[in-house]
Every structure is written in C-alpha cells, then in structure tokens.
Amino acid sequence: MPIDATKPYDDQNIFAKILRGEIPNSTVYEDDHVLAFEDINPQAPYHVLVIPKGAYVSWDDFSANGSDAEIAAFIRAVGHIAREAGLTEPGYRLLANIGMDAHQEVPHLHVHIFAGRPLGPMLVR
Ligand code: 5GP
C-alpha cells in the first residue's frame, strides 16, 4: 500500500527497525549519516537501497528539513556506492518514490540503485 508522505515520521517503519538493528539487512555501505543495503525483493541484478540515518519520511521531508551535512553525505554516498560497485561505465538508475502516486511503500526516505542489465524505458506506461 502506498503511504501518505505528508504524515509525520513513523518510527515503527521497517527501515527504522533496520537502522535500530531490530531487523537484519545485507549492508553494502555505512557512514555517520547513511546506510545502504540490498533490497529484499530485487528488481534488477543489482538493487540497493540507500537511506539517511535521520528520521525523514521522504525526499520532500529530507530536502526541506535535512541538515546540509546530512544531505551532502547522502548525495555523495549514492555516487560512491555506485562507483565502488563499478556501475558508472555500464550505467545505473536512481529512483526515489515520494507519496501515493509514486507508490512509496516505506515511509523512510530511500533511493533505489538499479543496475546489472539494460533497464528499459524510464516508466511503465
Ligand atoms: P518503495 O516502493 O517504498 O520505493 O520501495 C520499498 C522497497 O523496500 C521495496 O523495493 C522493497 O522490496 C524493500 N523492502 C521492504 N521491506 C524490506 C526489508 O525488510 N528489507 C529490505 N532489505 N528491503 C525491504
């Protein structure tokens, strides 16, 4: 079910539980502000989720309320993870779903990194 990204942060969401160590994950990168881990239901050979450690519902929330340090760390981490995985030359796709129309399911900001095969058209028609 898509979530309403205008609601307050719910600290019982699945990524909050991952951040607290209550649910296991396959971590690919971590720093003071960022955690990245493999998606549990991969849609491409490479499918990693990058999340800020702070409690932000969506890109909208993060871009309005995140600190400059958090935002810089997040953007740099996404690029670093993709570079370290060797994705720059073959290419990759970033996706962030925000709210109902985009079908955001987890109410904690996440950017998907997809790669490992030709990814096709940008959106399903
Ligand atoms: P959204 O639709 O919100 O952009 O994407 C949510 C993503 O979170 C989905 O790709 C889904 O497979 C992933 N996901 C949901 N629950 C878990 C979980 O417990 N662990 C991991 N690693 N990924 C999850």
Short mmCIF file of C-alpha atoms and ligand atoms in Angstrom, two decimals:
data_model
loop_
_atom_site.label_atom_id
_atom_site.label_comp_id
_atom_site.label_asym_id
_atom_site.label_seq_id
_atom_site.Cartn_x
_atom_site.Cartn_y
_atom_site.Cartn_z
CA MET A 1 0.00 0.00 0.00
CA PRO A 2 1.41 3.41 -0.89
CA ILE A 3 1.89 5.78 2.01
CA ASP A 4 0.92 9.41 2.54
CA ALA A 5 4.31 11.15 2.54
CA THR A 6 2.85 14.22 4.27
CA LYS A 7 2.24 12.29 7.52
CA PRO A 8 4.67 12.59 10.46
CA TYR A 9 7.55 10.10 10.68
CA ASP A 10 6.50 6.68 11.99
CA ASP A 11 9.39 5.14 13.94
CA GLN A 12 7.85 1.67 13.57
CA ASN A 13 8.53 1.59 9.81
CA ILE A 14 10.65 -1.27 8.53
CA PHE A 15 13.71 0.87 7.73
CA ALA A 16 13.65 2.45 11.20
CA LYS A 17 13.75 -1.11 12.57
CA ILE A 18 16.68 -1.93 10.27
CA LEU A 19 18.51 1.20 11.49
CA ARG A 20 17.96 0.14 15.11
CA GLY A 21 19.28 -3.35 14.32
CA GLU A 22 15.92 -4.99 15.08
CA ILE A 23 15.73 -6.50 11.58
CA PRO A 24 18.77 -7.88 9.72
CA ASN A 25 19.99 -6.43 6.45
CA SER A 26 22.76 -7.00 3.90
CA THR A 27 24.74 -3.79 4.34
CA VAL A 28 26.81 -2.60 1.40
CA TYR A 29 27.82 0.81 2.83
CA GLU A 30 27.56 2.73 6.08
CA ASP A 31 28.83 6.05 7.41
CA ASP A 32 27.73 8.52 10.12
CA HIS A 33 24.69 9.68 8.13
CA VAL A 34 23.91 6.91 5.63
CA LEU A 35 23.12 3.20 5.43
CA ALA A 36 22.86 1.22 2.18
CA PHE A 37 21.67 -2.37 1.91
CA GLU A 38 20.40 -4.88 -0.63
CA ASP A 39 16.69 -4.75 -1.44
CA ILE A 40 14.86 -7.81 -0.12
CA ASN A 41 12.94 -8.18 -3.40
CA PRO A 42 15.43 -7.15 -6.11
CA GLN A 43 14.04 -5.80 -9.38
CA ALA A 44 17.42 -5.94 -11.16
CA PRO A 45 20.65 -7.94 -10.71
CA TYR A 46 21.93 -5.01 -8.61
CA HIS A 47 19.28 -3.39 -6.41
CA VAL A 48 20.48 -1.46 -3.39
CA LEU A 49 18.56 0.94 -1.15
CA VAL A 50 20.32 4.00 0.25
CA ILE A 51 18.75 5.67 3.29
CA PRO A 52 19.67 8.54 5.58
CA LYS A 53 20.07 7.55 9.22
CA GLY A 54 17.93 10.52 10.24
CA ALA A 55 14.15 10.20 10.56
CA TYR A 56 12.90 11.57 7.23
CA VAL A 57 9.69 10.35 5.58
CA SER A 58 10.58 11.22 2.01
CA TRP A 59 12.71 13.27 -0.34
CA ASP A 60 10.33 16.14 0.31
CA ASP A 61 10.89 15.95 4.07
CA PHE A 62 14.66 15.43 3.73
CA SER A 63 15.24 18.23 1.24
CA ALA A 64 13.25 20.65 3.42
CA ASN A 65 14.48 19.58 6.85
CA GLY A 66 17.75 17.67 6.49
CA SER A 67 20.96 19.43 7.52
CA ASP A 68 23.49 20.39 4.87
CA ALA A 69 25.82 17.74 6.29
CA GLU A 70 23.19 15.01 6.03
CA ILE A 71 22.20 15.98 2.50
CA ALA A 72 25.80 16.21 1.29
CA ALA A 73 26.63 12.86 2.87
CA PHE A 74 23.60 11.22 1.29
CA ILE A 75 24.23 12.50 -2.24
CA ARG A 76 27.93 11.65 -2.03
CA ALA A 77 27.17 8.18 -0.65
CA VAL A 78 24.86 7.32 -3.55
CA GLY A 79 27.59 8.22 -6.06
CA HIS A 80 30.30 6.49 -4.04
CA ILE A 81 28.33 3.25 -3.76
CA ALA A 82 27.64 3.17 -7.49
CA ARG A 83 31.27 3.95 -8.37
CA GLU A 84 32.63 1.33 -5.97
CA ALA A 85 30.24 -1.25 -7.49
CA GLY A 86 31.61 -0.43 -10.97
CA LEU A 87 28.30 0.88 -12.23
CA THR A 88 29.39 4.17 -13.81
CA GLU A 89 30.52 2.74 -17.15
CA PRO A 90 27.65 0.28 -17.78
CA GLY A 91 25.19 2.72 -16.23
CA TYR A 92 22.61 2.61 -13.49
CA ARG A 93 19.29 4.11 -12.49
CA LEU A 94 18.34 6.03 -9.35
CA LEU A 95 14.75 6.09 -8.18
CA ALA A 96 13.08 7.72 -5.22
CA ASN A 97 9.34 7.26 -4.80
CA ILE A 98 7.57 10.03 -2.93
CA GLY A 99 4.00 9.51 -1.78
CA MET A 100 0.86 7.99 -3.21
CA ASP A 101 1.16 8.45 -6.98
CA ALA A 102 4.75 7.21 -6.93
CA HIS A 103 3.74 4.19 -4.84
CA GLN A 104 6.15 4.81 -1.98
CA GLU A 105 5.65 1.87 0.39
CA VAL A 106 8.15 2.50 3.18
CA PRO A 107 7.79 5.88 4.94
CA HIS A 108 11.53 6.47 5.40
CA LEU A 109 13.39 8.16 2.53
CA HIS A 110 15.19 5.70 0.30
CA VAL A 111 16.88 5.92 -3.07
CA HIS A 112 16.90 2.75 -5.14
CA ILE A 113 20.02 1.99 -7.20
CA PHE A 114 19.24 -0.40 -10.06
CA ALA A 115 21.85 -1.89 -12.40
CA GLY A 116 23.22 -5.05 -13.93
CA ARG A 117 21.08 -5.23 -17.07
CA PRO A 118 19.57 -2.86 -19.63
CA LEU A 119 16.86 -1.20 -17.58
CA GLY A 120 14.42 -0.37 -20.34
CA PRO A 121 12.11 2.61 -20.58
CA MET A 122 12.03 5.07 -17.72
CA LEU A 123 8.42 4.39 -16.70
CA VAL A 124 5.76 1.76 -17.31
CA ARG A 125 3.01 3.32 -19.42
P1 5GP B 1 9.26 1.88 -2.31
O1 5GP B 1 8.12 1.27 -3.07
O2 5GP B 1 8.82 2.41 -0.97
O3 5GP B 1 10.03 2.86 -3.12
O4 5GP B 1 10.28 0.69 -2.07
C1 5GP B 1 10.38 -0.03 -0.88
C2 5GP B 1 11.42 -1.11 -1.10
O5 5GP B 1 11.75 -1.66 0.16
C3 5GP B 1 10.94 -2.28 -1.98
O6 5GP B 1 11.79 -2.40 -3.10
C4 5GP B 1 11.01 -3.48 -1.05
O7 5GP B 1 11.41 -4.67 -1.69
C5 5GP B 1 12.01 -3.03 0.01
N1 5GP B 1 11.83 -3.64 1.32
C6 5GP B 1 10.67 -3.73 2.02
N2 5GP B 1 10.88 -4.34 3.20
C7 5GP B 1 12.20 -4.63 3.24
C8 5GP B 1 13.02 -5.27 4.22
O8 5GP B 1 12.59 -5.69 5.29
N3 5GP B 1 14.34 -5.38 3.93
C9 5GP B 1 14.87 -4.92 2.75
N4 5GP B 1 16.18 -5.10 2.56
N5 5GP B 1 14.12 -4.32 1.80
C10 5GP B 1 12.80 -4.18 2.06
#
